[in-house]
Coordinates of C-alpha atoms and ligand atoms in Angstrom, one line a residue:
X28 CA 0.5 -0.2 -13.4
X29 CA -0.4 2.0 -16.1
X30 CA -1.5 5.3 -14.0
X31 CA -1.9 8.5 -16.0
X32 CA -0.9 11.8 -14.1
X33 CA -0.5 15.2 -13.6
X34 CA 1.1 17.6 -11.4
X35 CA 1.2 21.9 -11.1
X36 CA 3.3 23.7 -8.5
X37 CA 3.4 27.1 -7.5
X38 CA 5.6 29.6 -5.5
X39 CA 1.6 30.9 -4.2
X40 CA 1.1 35.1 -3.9
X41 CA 3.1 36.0 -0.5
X42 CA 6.6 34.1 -0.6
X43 CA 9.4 34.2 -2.7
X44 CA 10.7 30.9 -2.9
X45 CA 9.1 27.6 -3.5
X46 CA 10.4 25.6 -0.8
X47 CA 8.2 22.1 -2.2
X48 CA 9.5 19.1 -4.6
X49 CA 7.5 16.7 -6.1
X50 CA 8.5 13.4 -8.2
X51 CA 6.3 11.5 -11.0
X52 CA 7.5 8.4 -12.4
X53 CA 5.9 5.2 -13.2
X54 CA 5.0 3.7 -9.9
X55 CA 6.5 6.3 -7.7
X56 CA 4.7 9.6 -7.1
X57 CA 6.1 12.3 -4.4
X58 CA 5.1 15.0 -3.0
X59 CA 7.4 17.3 -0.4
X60 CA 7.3 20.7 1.3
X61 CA 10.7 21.7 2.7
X62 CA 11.0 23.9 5.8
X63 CA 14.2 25.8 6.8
X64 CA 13.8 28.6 4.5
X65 CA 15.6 29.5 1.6
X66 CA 18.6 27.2 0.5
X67 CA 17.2 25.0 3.1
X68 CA 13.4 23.7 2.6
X69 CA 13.6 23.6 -1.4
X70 CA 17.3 21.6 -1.1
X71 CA 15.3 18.7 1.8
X72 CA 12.3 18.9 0.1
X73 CA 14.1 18.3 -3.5
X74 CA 16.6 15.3 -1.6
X75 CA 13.4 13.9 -0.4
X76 CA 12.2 13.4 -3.5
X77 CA 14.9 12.0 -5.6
X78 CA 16.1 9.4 -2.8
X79 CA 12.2 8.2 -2.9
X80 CA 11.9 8.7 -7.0
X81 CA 15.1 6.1 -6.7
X82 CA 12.5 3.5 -6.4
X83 CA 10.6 4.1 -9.3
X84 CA 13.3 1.9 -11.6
X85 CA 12.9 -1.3 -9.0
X86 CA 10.6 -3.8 -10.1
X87 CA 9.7 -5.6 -6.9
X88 CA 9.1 -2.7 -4.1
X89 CA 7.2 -3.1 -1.0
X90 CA 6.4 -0.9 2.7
X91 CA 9.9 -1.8 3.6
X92 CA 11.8 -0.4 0.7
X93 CA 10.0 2.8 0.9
X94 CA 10.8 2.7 5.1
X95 CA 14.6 2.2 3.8
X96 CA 14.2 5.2 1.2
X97 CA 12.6 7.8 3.6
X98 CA 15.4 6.8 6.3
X99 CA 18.5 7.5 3.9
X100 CA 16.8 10.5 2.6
X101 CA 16.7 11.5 6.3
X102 CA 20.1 11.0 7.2
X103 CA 21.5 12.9 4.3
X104 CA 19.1 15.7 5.0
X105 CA 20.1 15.7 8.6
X106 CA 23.9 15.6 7.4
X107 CA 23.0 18.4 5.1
X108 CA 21.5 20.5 7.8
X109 CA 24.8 20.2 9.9
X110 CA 27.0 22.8 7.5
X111 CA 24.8 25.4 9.7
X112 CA 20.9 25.2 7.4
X113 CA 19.4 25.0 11.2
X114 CA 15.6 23.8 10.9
X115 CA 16.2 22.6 7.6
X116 CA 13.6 19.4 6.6
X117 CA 10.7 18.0 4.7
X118 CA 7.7 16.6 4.7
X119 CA 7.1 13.1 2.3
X120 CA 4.1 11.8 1.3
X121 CA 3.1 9.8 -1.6
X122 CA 1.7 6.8 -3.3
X123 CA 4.0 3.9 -4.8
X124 CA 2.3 1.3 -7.0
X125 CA 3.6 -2.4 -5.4
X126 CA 2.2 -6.1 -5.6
X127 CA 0.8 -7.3 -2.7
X128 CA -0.2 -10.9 -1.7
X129 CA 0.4 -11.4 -5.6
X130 CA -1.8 -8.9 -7.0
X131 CA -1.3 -4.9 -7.8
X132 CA -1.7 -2.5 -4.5
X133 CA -1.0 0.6 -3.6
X134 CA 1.1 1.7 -0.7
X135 CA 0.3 5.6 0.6
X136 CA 2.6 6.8 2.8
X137 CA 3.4 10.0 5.3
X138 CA 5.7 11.8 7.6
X139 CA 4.4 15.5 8.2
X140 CA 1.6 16.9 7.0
X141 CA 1.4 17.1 3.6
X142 CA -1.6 14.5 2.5
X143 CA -2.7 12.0 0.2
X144 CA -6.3 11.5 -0.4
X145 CA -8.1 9.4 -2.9
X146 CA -11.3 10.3 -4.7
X147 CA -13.6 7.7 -5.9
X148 CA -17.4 7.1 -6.1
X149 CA -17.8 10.8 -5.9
X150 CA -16.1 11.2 -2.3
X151 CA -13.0 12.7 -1.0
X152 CA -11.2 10.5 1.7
X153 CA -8.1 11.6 3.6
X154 CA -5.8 8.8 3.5
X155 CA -2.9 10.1 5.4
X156 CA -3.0 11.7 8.9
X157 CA -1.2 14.4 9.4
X158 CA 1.5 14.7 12.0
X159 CA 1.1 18.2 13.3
X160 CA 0.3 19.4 16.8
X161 CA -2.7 20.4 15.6
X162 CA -4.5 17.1 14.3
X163 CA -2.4 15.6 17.6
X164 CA -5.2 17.6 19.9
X165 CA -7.8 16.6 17.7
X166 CA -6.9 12.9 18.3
X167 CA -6.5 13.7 21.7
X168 CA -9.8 15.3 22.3
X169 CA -8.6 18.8 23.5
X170 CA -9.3 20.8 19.9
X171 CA -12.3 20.3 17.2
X172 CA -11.8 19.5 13.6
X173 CA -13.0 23.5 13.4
X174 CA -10.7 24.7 15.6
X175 CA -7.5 23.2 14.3
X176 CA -8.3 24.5 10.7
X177 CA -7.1 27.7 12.5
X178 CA -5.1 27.0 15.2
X179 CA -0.9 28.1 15.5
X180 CA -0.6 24.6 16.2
X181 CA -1.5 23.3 13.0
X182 CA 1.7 24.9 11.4
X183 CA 4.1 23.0 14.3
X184 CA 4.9 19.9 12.7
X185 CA 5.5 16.4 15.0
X186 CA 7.7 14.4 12.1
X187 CA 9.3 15.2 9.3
X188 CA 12.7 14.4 7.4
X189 CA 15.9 15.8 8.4
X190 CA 15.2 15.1 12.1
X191 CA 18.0 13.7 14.7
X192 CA 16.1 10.8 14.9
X193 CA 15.0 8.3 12.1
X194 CA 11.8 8.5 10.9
X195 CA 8.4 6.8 11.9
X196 CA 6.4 7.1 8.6
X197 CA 2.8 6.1 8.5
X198 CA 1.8 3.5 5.3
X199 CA -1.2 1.7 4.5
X200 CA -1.8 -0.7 2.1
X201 CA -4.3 -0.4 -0.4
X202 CA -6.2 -2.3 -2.6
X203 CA -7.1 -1.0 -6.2
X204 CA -10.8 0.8 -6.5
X205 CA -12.1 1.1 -10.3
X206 CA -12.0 4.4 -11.5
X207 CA -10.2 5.8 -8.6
X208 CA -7.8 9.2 -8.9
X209 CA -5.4 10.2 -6.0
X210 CA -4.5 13.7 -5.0
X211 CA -0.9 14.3 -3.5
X212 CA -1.0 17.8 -1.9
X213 CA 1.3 19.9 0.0
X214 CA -0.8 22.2 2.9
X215 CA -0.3 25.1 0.7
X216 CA -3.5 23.5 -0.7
X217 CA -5.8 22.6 2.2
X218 CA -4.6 25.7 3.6
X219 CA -6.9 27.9 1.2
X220 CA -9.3 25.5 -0.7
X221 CA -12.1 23.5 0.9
X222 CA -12.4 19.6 0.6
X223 CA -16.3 20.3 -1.4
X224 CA -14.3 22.4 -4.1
X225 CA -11.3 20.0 -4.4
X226 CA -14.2 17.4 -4.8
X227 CA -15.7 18.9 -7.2
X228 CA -12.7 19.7 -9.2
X229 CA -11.5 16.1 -9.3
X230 CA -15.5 15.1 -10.6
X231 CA -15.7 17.6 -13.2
X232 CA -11.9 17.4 -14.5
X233 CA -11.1 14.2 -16.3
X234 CA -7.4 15.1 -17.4
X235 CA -5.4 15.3 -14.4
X236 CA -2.6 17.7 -15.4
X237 CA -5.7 19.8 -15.9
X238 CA -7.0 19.0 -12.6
X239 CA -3.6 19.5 -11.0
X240 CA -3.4 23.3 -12.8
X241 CA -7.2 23.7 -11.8
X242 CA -7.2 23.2 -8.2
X243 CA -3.3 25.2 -7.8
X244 CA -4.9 27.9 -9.4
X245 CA -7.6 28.3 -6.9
X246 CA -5.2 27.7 -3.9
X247 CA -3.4 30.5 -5.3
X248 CA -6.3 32.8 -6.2
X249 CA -8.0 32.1 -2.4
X250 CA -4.7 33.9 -1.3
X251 CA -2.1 31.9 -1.8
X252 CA -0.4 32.2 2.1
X253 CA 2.1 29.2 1.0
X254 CA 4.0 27.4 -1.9
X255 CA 1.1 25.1 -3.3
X256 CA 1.8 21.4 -4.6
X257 CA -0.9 19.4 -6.4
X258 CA 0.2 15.8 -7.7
X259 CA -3.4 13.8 -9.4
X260 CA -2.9 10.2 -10.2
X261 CA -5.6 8.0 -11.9
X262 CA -5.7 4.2 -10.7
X263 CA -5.0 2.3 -14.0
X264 CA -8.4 0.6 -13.9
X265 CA -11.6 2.3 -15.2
X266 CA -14.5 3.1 -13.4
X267 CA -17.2 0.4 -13.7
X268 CA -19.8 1.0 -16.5
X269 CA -23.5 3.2 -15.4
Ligands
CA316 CA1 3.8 24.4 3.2

């Protein structure tokens, strides 16, 4: 696949490290937001992203090589964490170009709560769900959609790499839509910029390192609470003609 992309990162306007990684390759694109603090989130969320941006260079990937990738970079983030970086992990999410049933797919996938969404026909749809307390009660019933947009839960994170445990990542399989763009985001995003505005963004911005600057720009200028991560990926086929 011949996807064109962008990406923009930024420290944001309160902290003074930025503890997120992303990768960009050919069929591999990564996005990661390390927790730990510093010399702890920016080294998980950087390993997170070079064992997944291993895959790029192999030509015949599917859902379980990227499984395989996010449990190795789990196990040397956890083995990493034992030299006394207590708390230290990641989140992963991304997008890995694949063939599927013989024909070109894409394969999202997620542990934590960074997101993947995919913008096409003029909407915005979440593709990943995030593993947060939070979204956990919204599933659950016991907190709104409103509500968890400002709840202390939506900071305490369910999964992420680095844990004792190996990790349960999400991944869907997804066929190709013409003219379709993806956006990889860490929360330092969502956080501060409304899904209308990133929409419109993404409509009004055909270059995607443009978009990418664009919309960590505004996260930044809304306030800026976290490290803001902004990965935009066209799909290789254009949109269908008016
Ligand atoms: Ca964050």
């Amino acid at each position: 696949m011949n996807a064109r992309v962008g990406a923009a990162t930024d420290v944001g306007a309160v902290r003074t490290s930025n503890e997120d990684s992303h990768f960009t390759g050919e069929r591999v694109f990564v996005v990661a937001d390390g927790m730990g603090g510093h010399a702890a989130g920016e080294v998980a969320s950087a390993m997170a992203v070079s064992h997944l941006g291993t895959l790029d260079s192999r030509p015949d990937l599917g859902p379980e090589d990227i499984r395989q990738a996010l449990i190795t970079a789990n196990d040397a983030i956890r083995d990493a964490a034992v030299g006394g970086r207590a708390g230290m992990g990641t989140t992963a999410t991304g997008l890995v170009s694949v063939t599927f049933a013989g024909s070109p797919h894409w394969v999202v996938f997620n542990v934590g709560d960074s997101r993947v969404y995919r913008f096409a026909e003029g909407a915005l749809t979440m593709l990943t769900a995030d593993h947060s307390e939070a979204a956990e009660m919204v599933a659950a019933g016991t907190l709104t959609e409103d509500q968890a947009r400002n709840s202390p839960f939506r900071n305490v994170i369910t999964r992420a790499l680095g844990a004792y445990r190996a990790p349960e990542p999400d991944q869907w399989v997804c066929p190709p839509i013409p003219g379709e763009r993806f956006l990889l985001c860490s929360d330092g995003l969502t956080g501060e910029v409304e899904d209308d505005e990133i929409a419109s963004v993404l409509a009004s911005t055909p270059n995607p390192a443009e978009a990418a600057d664009t919309l960590v720009r505004r996260a930044v200028q809304a306030g800026g609470r976290d490290n803001v991560t902004v990965v935009v990926v066209d799909g290789p086929t254009p949109p269908p003609a008016p």
